[in-house]
Amino acid sequence: VIRYTDDLSEVRPDMLRGFFVGWPRHPSPAQHLAVLRGSYRAVIALDDTADADLIAGFVTMISDGVLTAFIPWLEVLPGYQDQGIGTELMRRVLAGTERFYSVDLVCDAELVPYYKRFGMLGTSGAVLRRPEALEKDTPL
Ligand SMILES: CC(C)(COP(=O)(O)OP(=O)(O)OC[C@H]1O[C@@H](n2cnc3c(N)ncnc32)[C@H](O)[C@@H]1OP(=O)(O)O)[C@@H](O)C(=O)NCCC(=O)NCCS
């Protein structure tokens, strides 16, 4: 019942419910949709069965289109996890990036083994975070 697509033309903000689990402050659905549309590439996993017109997972990639790419967001809704959806989203977003020198992402240390499945390497990094950039939203 899960359909994967990079076509965002039919996506509405209300289909982006329930993401950013555990975030004290998180993007509004409208800001979330703008992130998807502004990305170099975005893939969504749609559950469009009659009673559940929603997005079960998404991944985004930003890139210079020449040598480097970054994967800022990957999330699968709790009720849809452990069914291979994250794996398929990663597979699809990485497809065609073989010419890039680097494809990077930042994750918790416990998730490094997960990303090693896609040929990625654990490393260290440094980040800037500005929670005030996230639009305030009603609780999930
Ligand atoms: C991480 C995430 C995207 C994986 O998506 P998914 O559809 O559940 O993953 P898959 O079904 O493809 O793979 C499941 C595997 O991931 C592992 N996994 C999931 N979350 C994990 C975590 N936090 N730490 C370690 N392993 C994790 C599972 O143990 C499982 O391993 P197995 O195949 O050996 O049983 C999903 O759990 C999620 O959205 N988590 C919350 C948000 C998040 O952490 N996003 C990543 C930001 S870098």
Short mmCIF file of N, CA, C and O and ligand atoms in Angstrom, two decimals, residues 19-21 23 56 58 71-78 80-90 105-115 117-118, ligand 1:
data_model
loop_
_atom_site.label_atom_id
_atom_site.label_comp_id
_atom_site.label_asym_id
_atom_site.label_seq_id
_atom_site.Cartn_x
_atom_site.Cartn_y
_atom_site.Cartn_z
N PHE A 19 5.07 14.28 11.87
CA PHE A 19 6.52 14.18 11.77
C PHE A 19 7.22 15.00 12.86
O PHE A 19 6.59 15.70 13.63
N PHE A 20 8.52 14.89 12.92
CA PHE A 20 9.37 15.58 13.89
C PHE A 20 9.03 15.13 15.32
O PHE A 20 8.91 15.93 16.24
N VAL A 21 8.88 13.83 15.46
CA VAL A 21 8.55 13.23 16.75
C VAL A 21 9.65 13.55 17.76
O VAL A 21 10.84 13.38 17.48
N TRP A 23 10.59 16.42 18.84
CA TRP A 23 11.20 17.75 18.71
C TRP A 23 10.40 18.73 19.56
O TRP A 23 9.18 18.84 19.41
N ALA A 56 3.80 8.76 4.85
CA ALA A 56 4.31 7.89 5.91
C ALA A 56 5.79 8.10 6.14
O ALA A 56 6.32 7.73 7.20
N PHE A 58 9.53 10.47 4.48
CA PHE A 58 10.09 11.36 3.47
C PHE A 58 11.60 11.44 3.65
O PHE A 58 12.14 11.20 4.74
N ILE A 71 22.04 15.10 2.87
CA ILE A 71 20.70 14.58 3.19
C ILE A 71 20.30 15.14 4.55
O ILE A 71 20.71 14.63 5.59
N PRO A 72 19.52 16.22 4.56
CA PRO A 72 19.18 16.85 5.84
C PRO A 72 18.09 16.12 6.61
O PRO A 72 18.06 16.18 7.83
N TRP A 73 17.14 15.50 5.90
CA TRP A 73 15.97 14.96 6.58
C TRP A 73 15.62 13.57 6.07
O TRP A 73 15.55 13.33 4.87
N LEU A 74 15.42 12.69 7.01
CA LEU A 74 14.84 11.36 6.72
C LEU A 74 14.00 11.01 7.92
O LEU A 74 14.49 11.01 9.05
N GLU A 75 12.74 10.74 7.71
CA GLU A 75 11.89 10.32 8.83
C GLU A 75 10.76 9.44 8.32
O GLU A 75 10.17 9.71 7.26
N VAL A 76 10.48 8.42 9.09
CA VAL A 76 9.33 7.54 8.84
C VAL A 76 8.44 7.62 10.06
O VAL A 76 8.93 7.54 11.21
N LEU A 77 7.15 7.80 9.88
CA LEU A 77 6.22 7.91 11.00
C LEU A 77 6.31 6.65 11.87
O LEU A 77 6.47 5.54 11.35
N PRO A 78 6.18 6.81 13.19
CA PRO A 78 6.32 5.66 14.10
C PRO A 78 5.51 4.43 13.68
O PRO A 78 6.01 3.31 13.71
N TYR A 80 4.82 3.32 10.92
CA TYR A 80 5.25 2.74 9.65
C TYR A 80 6.72 2.28 9.69
O TYR A 80 7.25 1.86 8.67
N GLN A 81 7.34 2.40 10.85
CA GLN A 81 8.77 2.05 10.93
C GLN A 81 8.99 0.55 10.89
O GLN A 81 8.07 -0.23 11.12
N ASP A 82 10.22 0.17 10.60
CA ASP A 82 10.64 -1.25 10.58
C ASP A 82 9.93 -2.06 9.50
O ASP A 82 9.73 -3.26 9.64
N GLN A 83 9.51 -1.39 8.43
CA GLN A 83 8.91 -2.10 7.30
C GLN A 83 9.73 -1.88 6.03
O GLN A 83 9.25 -2.14 4.93
N GLY A 84 10.92 -1.33 6.19
CA GLY A 84 11.78 -1.12 5.02
C GLY A 84 11.53 0.19 4.29
O GLY A 84 12.14 0.44 3.24
N ILE A 85 10.67 1.05 4.83
CA ILE A 85 10.34 2.30 4.13
C ILE A 85 11.55 3.25 4.12
O ILE A 85 11.89 3.83 3.08
N GLY A 86 12.24 3.37 5.26
CA GLY A 86 13.43 4.22 5.31
C GLY A 86 14.50 3.74 4.34
O GLY A 86 15.15 4.54 3.66
N THR A 87 14.66 2.44 4.27
CA THR A 87 15.64 1.85 3.35
C THR A 87 15.30 2.19 1.90
O THR A 87 16.16 2.58 1.12
N GLU A 88 14.04 2.07 1.55
CA GLU A 88 13.63 2.36 0.17
C GLU A 88 13.75 3.85 -0.15
O GLU A 88 14.16 4.23 -1.25
N LEU A 89 13.43 4.71 0.83
CA LEU A 89 13.61 6.15 0.62
C LEU A 89 15.07 6.48 0.38
O LEU A 89 15.41 7.25 -0.52
N MET A 90 15.95 5.89 1.19
CA MET A 90 17.39 6.13 1.01
C MET A 90 17.86 5.60 -0.34
O MET A 90 18.64 6.26 -1.05
N LEU A 105 25.45 13.16 5.65
CA LEU A 105 24.33 13.45 6.54
C LEU A 105 24.84 13.43 7.96
O LEU A 105 25.91 12.90 8.25
N VAL A 106 24.06 14.01 8.86
CA VAL A 106 24.39 14.04 10.28
C VAL A 106 23.36 13.20 11.02
O VAL A 106 22.16 13.33 10.76
N CYS A 107 23.83 12.32 11.90
CA CYS A 107 22.89 11.49 12.66
C CYS A 107 23.47 11.17 14.02
O CYS A 107 24.67 11.36 14.26
N ASP A 108 22.62 10.64 14.90
CA ASP A 108 23.11 10.16 16.20
C ASP A 108 24.01 8.95 15.96
O ASP A 108 23.82 8.19 15.00
N ALA A 109 24.95 8.75 16.89
CA ALA A 109 25.92 7.66 16.75
C ALA A 109 25.23 6.30 16.60
O ALA A 109 25.68 5.44 15.85
N GLU A 110 24.09 6.12 17.29
CA GLU A 110 23.41 4.82 17.24
C GLU A 110 22.88 4.49 15.84
O GLU A 110 22.60 3.34 15.53
N LEU A 111 22.74 5.51 15.01
CA LEU A 111 22.20 5.28 13.66
C LEU A 111 23.28 5.05 12.61
O LEU A 111 22.97 4.71 11.47
N VAL A 112 24.55 5.22 12.99
CA VAL A 112 25.62 5.04 12.00
C VAL A 112 25.56 3.65 11.36
O VAL A 112 25.67 3.52 10.13
N PRO A 113 25.35 2.57 12.15
CA PRO A 113 25.26 1.24 11.51
C PRO A 113 24.15 1.17 10.46
O PRO A 113 24.28 0.47 9.45
N TYR A 114 23.04 1.87 10.71
CA TYR A 114 21.95 1.89 9.73
C TYR A 114 22.44 2.46 8.41
O TYR A 114 22.21 1.89 7.34
N TYR A 115 23.16 3.58 8.46
CA TYR A 115 23.60 4.23 7.23
C TYR A 115 24.76 3.50 6.56
O TYR A 115 24.98 3.65 5.36
N ARG A 117 24.71 0.55 5.89
CA ARG A 117 24.07 -0.34 4.91
C ARG A 117 24.04 0.24 3.51
O ARG A 117 23.88 -0.49 2.53
N PHE A 118 24.13 1.57 3.44
CA PHE A 118 24.08 2.23 2.13
C PHE A 118 25.48 2.60 1.66
O PHE A 118 25.64 3.43 0.75
C1 LIG B 1 15.71 5.91 11.18
C2 LIG B 1 14.43 5.67 10.38
C3 LIG B 1 14.33 6.69 9.26
C4 LIG B 1 14.46 4.27 9.79
O1 LIG B 1 13.31 4.09 8.99
P1 LIG B 1 12.54 2.67 8.95
O2 LIG B 1 11.59 2.69 7.82
O3 LIG B 1 12.00 2.38 10.31
O4 LIG B 1 13.79 1.72 8.67
P2 LIG B 1 13.86 0.37 7.88
O5 LIG B 1 12.60 -0.42 8.05
O6 LIG B 1 14.34 0.62 6.51
O7 LIG B 1 15.06 -0.33 8.67
C5 LIG B 1 14.84 -0.73 10.00
C6 LIG B 1 16.17 -0.90 10.69
O8 LIG B 1 16.62 0.38 11.17
C7 LIG B 1 17.02 0.26 12.51
N1 LIG B 1 16.79 1.49 13.25
C8 LIG B 1 15.72 2.29 13.21
N2 LIG B 1 15.85 3.30 14.08
C9 LIG B 1 17.04 3.13 14.68
C10 LIG B 1 17.73 3.84 15.68
N3 LIG B 1 17.25 4.97 16.23
N4 LIG B 1 18.94 3.38 16.04
C11 LIG B 1 19.47 2.27 15.50
N5 LIG B 1 18.84 1.53 14.55
C12 LIG B 1 17.65 1.98 14.16
C13 LIG B 1 16.11 -0.81 13.05
O9 LIG B 1 16.66 -1.42 14.19
C14 LIG B 1 16.03 -1.80 11.89
O10 LIG B 1 17.13 -2.67 11.92
P3 LIG B 1 17.01 -4.19 11.37
O11 LIG B 1 16.74 -4.07 9.89
O12 LIG B 1 18.36 -4.77 11.67
O13 LIG B 1 15.90 -4.82 12.11
C15 LIG B 1 13.16 5.75 11.29
O14 LIG B 1 13.31 4.86 12.37
C16 LIG B 1 12.89 7.15 11.83
O15 LIG B 1 12.25 7.94 11.17
N6 LIG B 1 13.37 7.44 13.04
C17 LIG B 1 13.12 8.72 13.68
C18 LIG B 1 13.75 9.89 12.95
C19 LIG B 1 15.21 9.68 12.68
O16 LIG B 1 15.98 9.23 13.54
N7 LIG B 1 15.62 10.00 11.45
C20 LIG B 1 16.97 9.89 11.01
C21 LIG B 1 17.65 11.19 11.20
S1 LIG B 1 19.37 11.06 10.74
#
